[in-house]
CSV table of C-alpha atoms in Angstrom, one decimal:
chain,number,residue,atom,x,y,z
A,10,TYR,CA,12.4,-13.8,-23.4
A,11,PHE,CA,13.1,-13.1,-27.1
A,12,PHE,CA,15.3,-10.1,-26.4
A,13,LYS,CA,17.3,-12.0,-23.7
A,14,LYS,CA,17.7,-15.1,-26.0
A,15,ASN,CA,19.2,-12.9,-28.7
A,16,GLY,CA,21.9,-11.4,-26.4
A,17,GLY,CA,20.1,-8.4,-25.0
A,18,LEU,CA,20.3,-7.2,-21.4
A,19,VAL,CA,16.8,-7.0,-19.8
A,20,ARG,CA,16.2,-4.5,-17.1
A,21,ARG,CA,12.9,-4.0,-15.2
A,22,CYS,CA,11.8,-1.5,-12.6
A,23,ALA,CA,9.7,-2.1,-9.5
A,24,HIS,CA,6.3,-0.5,-9.4
A,25,GLY,CA,4.7,1.2,-6.5
A,26,GLY,CA,7.2,0.5,-3.7
A,27,ASP,CA,4.8,-1.1,-1.3
A,28,ARG,CA,6.0,-4.7,-1.8
A,29,VAL,CA,9.0,-4.1,0.5
A,30,PHE,CA,6.7,-4.5,3.5
A,31,PHE,CA,5.2,-7.8,2.3
A,32,SER,CA,6.2,-11.3,1.1
A,33,ASP,CA,4.0,-11.8,-1.9
A,34,PHE,CA,5.2,-15.2,-3.0
A,35,PHE,CA,3.7,-15.2,-6.6
A,36,TRP,CA,5.1,-11.8,-7.3
A,37,GLY,CA,8.3,-13.4,-8.5
A,38,ILE,CA,6.4,-15.1,-11.4
A,39,SER,CA,5.0,-11.9,-12.8
A,40,GLU,CA,8.1,-9.6,-12.3
A,41,LEU,CA,11.3,-11.6,-12.5
A,42,PRO,CA,11.1,-14.0,-15.6
A,43,PHE,CA,13.8,-13.4,-18.2
A,44,CYS,CA,15.1,-10.4,-16.2
A,45,ASP,CA,18.9,-9.6,-15.8
A,46,GLU,CA,18.6,-6.5,-13.6
A,47,TYR,CA,15.7,-5.4,-11.4
A,48,PHE,CA,15.7,-1.9,-10.0
A,49,VAL,CA,14.0,-1.1,-6.8
A,50,HIS,CA,13.2,2.1,-4.8
A,51,SER,CA,15.7,2.0,-2.0
A,52,ILE,CA,18.6,0.3,-0.3
A,53,SER,CA,16.2,-1.4,2.1
A,54,GLU,CA,14.0,-2.8,-0.7
A,55,LYS,CA,17.2,-4.2,-2.4
A,56,LYS,CA,18.4,-5.8,0.8
A,57,PHE,CA,15.0,-7.2,1.8
A,58,LEU,CA,14.2,-8.5,-1.7
A,59,GLU,CA,17.5,-10.4,-1.9
A,60,LYS,CA,16.8,-11.9,1.5
A,61,LYS,CA,13.2,-12.9,0.5
A,62,LEU,CA,14.4,-14.6,-2.7
A,63,LYS,CA,17.1,-16.4,-0.8
A,64,SER,CA,14.7,-17.7,1.9
A,65,LYS,CA,12.1,-18.6,-0.7
A,66,LYS,CA,9.5,-16.1,0.7
A,67,ILE,CA,9.1,-15.1,-3.0
A,68,PHE,CA,9.1,-17.5,-5.9
A,69,ASP,CA,12.6,-17.3,-7.3
A,70,PHE,CA,12.0,-17.7,-11.1
A,71,ASN,CA,15.7,-17.0,-12.1
A,72,ASP,CA,17.3,-19.0,-9.3
A,73,SER,CA,18.8,-15.7,-7.9
A,74,ASN,CA,20.5,-14.9,-11.2
A,75,CYS,CA,18.7,-11.6,-11.5
A,76,LEU,CA,20.7,-8.7,-10.0
A,77,ILE,CA,18.8,-6.5,-7.7
A,78,LYS,CA,19.9,-2.9,-8.0
A,79,THR,CA,18.8,0.6,-6.8
A,80,GLU,CA,19.3,4.2,-7.6
A,81,GLY,CA,16.8,5.3,-5.0
A,82,SER,CA,13.5,6.9,-5.9
A,83,PRO,CA,13.8,10.5,-7.2
A,84,LYS,CA,10.0,10.7,-7.3
A,85,HIS,CA,9.6,9.9,-3.6
A,86,GLN,CA,12.5,12.1,-2.6
A,87,GLU,CA,10.8,15.0,-4.3
A,88,LEU,CA,7.5,14.2,-2.7
A,89,LEU,CA,9.3,14.1,0.7
A,90,ILE,CA,10.5,17.7,0.2
A,91,LYS,CA,7.3,19.2,-1.2
A,92,SER,CA,4.9,17.5,1.2
A,93,LYS,CA,6.6,19.3,4.2
A,94,LYS,CA,5.2,22.6,3.0
A,95,LYS,CA,1.6,21.5,2.5
A,96,LYS,CA,-1.2,22.8,4.7
A,97,LYS,CA,-3.7,20.3,6.2
A,98,LYS,CA,-7.3,20.5,7.2
A,99,LYS,CA,-8.8,18.3,9.9
A,100,LYS,CA,-10.4,15.9,7.4
A,101,ILE,CA,-10.0,12.2,6.6
A,102,LEU,CA,-9.5,10.7,3.1
A,103,PHE,CA,-10.3,7.0,2.7
A,104,VAL,CA,-8.4,5.4,-0.2
A,105,PRO,CA,-9.9,1.9,-0.8
A,106,GLY,CA,-8.3,-0.7,-2.9
A,107,SER,CA,-10.0,-1.6,-6.2
A,108,LEU,CA,-12.8,-4.1,-6.9
A,109,LEU,CA,-11.8,-6.3,-9.7
A,110,GLY,CA,-15.0,-8.4,-10.3
A,111,GLU,CA,-15.1,-12.2,-10.5
A,112,GLU,CA,-13.5,-12.4,-13.9
A,113,HIS,CA,-10.3,-10.6,-12.8
A,114,GLN,CA,-10.3,-11.4,-9.1
A,115,ALA,CA,-6.8,-11.5,-7.6
A,116,LEU,CA,-5.3,-14.3,-5.7
A,117,PRO,CA,-6.9,-14.5,-2.2
A,118,GLU,CA,-3.5,-14.2,-0.6
A,119,PHE,CA,-3.1,-10.8,-2.2
A,120,LYS,CA,-6.6,-9.2,-2.1
A,121,VAL,CA,-9.8,-9.7,-0.2
A,122,PRO,CA,-12.6,-11.0,-2.3
A,123,ASP,CA,-15.0,-8.2,-3.5
A,124,TYR,CA,-18.1,-9.1,-1.5
A,125,LEU,CA,-16.2,-9.2,1.8
A,126,THR,CA,-14.5,-5.9,0.8
A,127,ILE,CA,-17.8,-4.1,-0.1
A,128,ASP,CA,-19.3,-5.2,3.2
A,129,TYR,CA,-16.5,-4.0,5.5
A,130,GLN,CA,-16.0,-0.7,3.5
A,131,ILE,CA,-19.7,0.2,4.0
A,132,TRP,CA,-19.4,-0.8,7.7
A,133,LEU,CA,-16.3,1.3,8.1
A,134,LEU,CA,-17.8,4.5,6.6
A,135,LYS,CA,-20.9,4.1,8.7
A,136,MET,CA,-18.7,3.7,11.8
A,137,LEU,CA,-16.5,6.7,11.0
A,138,LYS,CA,-19.6,8.8,10.5
A,139,SER,CA,-21.0,7.7,13.8
A,140,MET,CA,-17.7,8.8,15.4
A,141,GLY,CA,-18.2,12.3,14.0
A,142,PHE,CA,-15.5,12.3,11.4
A,143,GLU,CA,-15.7,14.1,8.0
A,144,VAL,CA,-14.7,11.5,5.4
A,145,SER,CA,-14.1,11.7,1.7
A,146,VAL,CA,-13.4,8.7,-0.5
A,147,LYS,CA,-10.9,8.6,-3.3
A,148,VAL,CA,-12.1,5.7,-5.5
A,149,HIS,CA,-9.7,3.6,-7.5
A,150,PRO,CA,-9.6,4.5,-11.2
A,151,PHE,CA,-9.6,0.9,-12.4
A,152,GLY,CA,-11.8,-2.1,-11.8
A,153,ILE,CA,-15.4,-1.8,-10.8
A,154,ASN,CA,-16.7,1.8,-10.1
A,155,GLN,CA,-17.1,2.1,-6.4
A,156,SER,CA,-18.7,5.5,-6.5
A,157,ASN,CA,-22.2,4.2,-6.9
A,158,TYR,CA,-22.5,2.6,-3.4
A,159,LEU,CA,-19.8,4.5,-1.4
A,160,LYS,CA,-21.2,7.9,-2.2
A,161,LYS,CA,-24.2,7.1,0.1
A,162,PHE,CA,-21.9,6.8,3.1
A,163,CYS,CA,-19.4,9.6,2.9
A,164,ASN,CA,-19.1,13.4,2.5
A,165,ASP,CA,-17.5,13.5,-0.9
A,166,ILE,CA,-16.3,11.2,-3.7
A,167,ILE,CA,-13.1,11.9,-5.5
A,168,THR,CA,-12.5,10.3,-8.9
A,169,ASN,CA,-9.5,12.2,-10.3
A,170,LYS,CA,-6.0,10.8,-10.3
A,171,PHE,CA,-4.4,10.3,-6.9
A,172,ASP,CA,-1.9,13.0,-6.1
A,173,ILE,CA,-0.7,13.3,-2.5
A,174,LEU,CA,0.4,16.9,-3.0
A,175,GLN,CA,-3.1,18.0,-4.1
A,176,ASN,CA,-4.9,16.5,-1.1
A,177,SER,CA,-5.5,18.7,2.0
A,178,SER,CA,-6.7,16.0,4.4
A,179,SER,CA,-4.8,15.5,7.7
A,180,VAL,CA,-5.3,11.7,7.8
A,181,LEU,CA,-5.5,9.1,5.1
A,182,ILE,CA,-6.9,5.6,5.6
A,183,PHE,CA,-6.0,2.7,3.3
A,184,ASP,CA,-7.3,-0.9,3.3
A,185,PHE,CA,-4.7,-1.9,0.6
A,186,ALA,CA,-1.0,-0.9,0.6
A,187,GLY,CA,-0.5,-0.1,-3.1
A,188,SER,CA,1.3,2.7,-5.0
A,189,ALA,CA,-0.9,5.5,-3.5
A,190,PHE,CA,-0.1,4.2,0.0
A,191,PHE,CA,3.6,4.2,-0.7
A,192,ASP,CA,3.4,7.8,-2.1
A,193,SER,CA,1.6,8.9,1.0
A,194,LEU,CA,4.3,7.6,3.3
A,195,THR,CA,6.5,10.5,2.1
A,196,SER,CA,3.9,13.1,3.2
A,197,ASN,CA,3.3,15.1,6.4
A,198,LYS,CA,-0.1,13.3,6.8
A,199,GLY,CA,-1.0,10.8,9.3
A,200,ILE,CA,-1.8,7.3,7.8
A,201,VAL,CA,-4.0,4.5,9.1
A,202,LEU,CA,-3.5,1.1,7.4
A,203,LEU,CA,-6.4,-1.4,7.8
A,204,ASN,CA,-4.5,-4.7,8.0
A,205,THR,CA,-6.9,-7.4,6.6
A,206,LYS,CA,-4.1,-9.9,7.2
A,207,ILE,CA,-4.4,-11.2,3.6
A,208,ARG,CA,-0.9,-10.4,2.4
A,209,PRO,CA,1.9,-12.1,4.3
A,210,ILE,CA,4.0,-9.4,5.9
A,211,PHE,CA,7.8,-9.1,5.9
A,212,PHE,CA,8.5,-8.5,9.6
A,213,GLU,CA,11.8,-6.6,9.2
A,214,ALA,CA,10.2,-3.9,7.1
A,215,PHE,CA,6.8,-4.0,8.7
A,216,LYS,CA,8.2,-3.1,12.1
A,217,ASP,CA,9.5,0.1,10.4
A,218,LEU,CA,6.1,0.7,8.9
A,219,LYS,CA,4.5,0.5,12.3
A,220,LYS,CA,6.6,3.5,13.3
A,221,ARG,CA,5.4,5.5,10.3
A,222,CYS,CA,1.7,4.8,10.4
A,223,ASN,CA,-1.0,3.4,12.6
A,224,ILE,CA,-2.0,-0.2,11.8
A,225,VAL,CA,-5.4,-1.5,12.8
A,226,ASP,CA,-5.7,-5.3,12.6
A,227,SER,CA,-8.9,-7.0,11.4
A,228,PHE,CA,-10.9,-9.9,12.8
A,229,PHE,CA,-13.8,-12.1,11.6
A,230,ASP,CA,-17.0,-11.7,13.5
A,231,LYS,CA,-19.5,-14.5,14.2
A,232,ASP,CA,-21.0,-14.1,10.7
A,233,ASN,CA,-17.6,-14.3,9.0
A,234,ARG,CA,-17.5,-10.6,8.1
A,235,ILE,CA,-14.2,-8.6,8.3
A,236,ARG,CA,-14.4,-6.1,11.1
A,237,PHE,CA,-12.1,-3.8,13.1
A,238,VAL,CA,-12.4,-2.9,16.8
A,239,PRO,CA,-14.1,0.5,16.7
A,240,ASN,CA,-12.1,1.9,19.7
A,241,HIS,CA,-8.8,0.8,18.0
A,242,LEU,CA,-9.9,2.5,14.9
A,243,LYS,CA,-10.8,5.7,16.7
A,244,CYS,CA,-7.6,5.8,18.6
A,245,ALA,CA,-5.5,5.2,15.5
A,246,ILE,CA,-7.2,8.1,13.7
A,247,LYS,CA,-6.9,10.5,16.6
A,248,ASP,CA,-3.2,9.6,16.9
A,249,SER,CA,-2.7,10.1,13.2
A,250,PHE,CA,-4.0,13.7,13.4
A,251,ASN,CA,-0.9,14.5,15.4
A,252,PHE,CA,1.6,13.3,12.8
A,253,ASP,CA,4.0,16.0,11.7
A,254,GLU,CA,6.7,14.7,9.3
A,255,VAL,CA,8.6,11.6,8.2
A,256,ASP,CA,11.7,11.1,10.2
A,257,ASN,CA,15.2,10.7,8.6
A,258,TYR,CA,15.5,7.0,9.7
A,259,PHE,CA,12.5,5.9,7.7
A,260,SER,CA,13.1,8.1,4.6
A,261,LYS,CA,16.7,7.1,4.2
A,262,LYS,CA,15.8,3.4,4.4
A,263,TYR,CA,12.9,3.5,2.0
A,264,PHE,CA,13.4,6.3,-0.5
A,265,PHE,CA,17.2,6.5,-1.0
A,266,LYS,CA,19.9,4.3,-2.3
């Protein structure tokens, strides 16, 4: 605000890349205030963000005075090339979203409350084990340490920084589409997204995402616990093991200008 008030040009850059697939209404409040130019990862993210602002799917703090620009994402273009050469093992990596605790809990339209999250994550790992899959868990580096309870239900816990090029699993499972999820979209790995239906999707981009990864929708059981149909989960994982590489249609839309 101070810099802009004194004649400066304020530029900001999008983080992660995942928001192109969702309509996070309150995102506009945290990202766009006092911003002249906002750089995104791709031509599609630029086009869709402009459309979401115009249709009020995202809070338009600057009344559309902020210019949305893109130079593509060199980082994800590089990952796209390097990932093609990586060898894979028939293993699964589960990458859960972070637990933030009650003091820092995110808006309920953005993240599932911690207690519901812990419950379905344990259920999920038990279910995958009963299906005969070998599963490792990459815990989130921030928030509450999830290692203490998840290590009882998986083959291995990974705590180092997420790097899609260093992981040898054939399939990755996410329950939150963040920056690690977006990085993984560039890889030669199959991806399963557990859709908890918390974040409002942006249909035009989400239909492309469905072609890149397998999406398993959640439901609430009679005890109001988040669950996934076991057979849908099993089929999504088995299909993901057959994934080879990202097609040009998807990569051009979401990693290039």
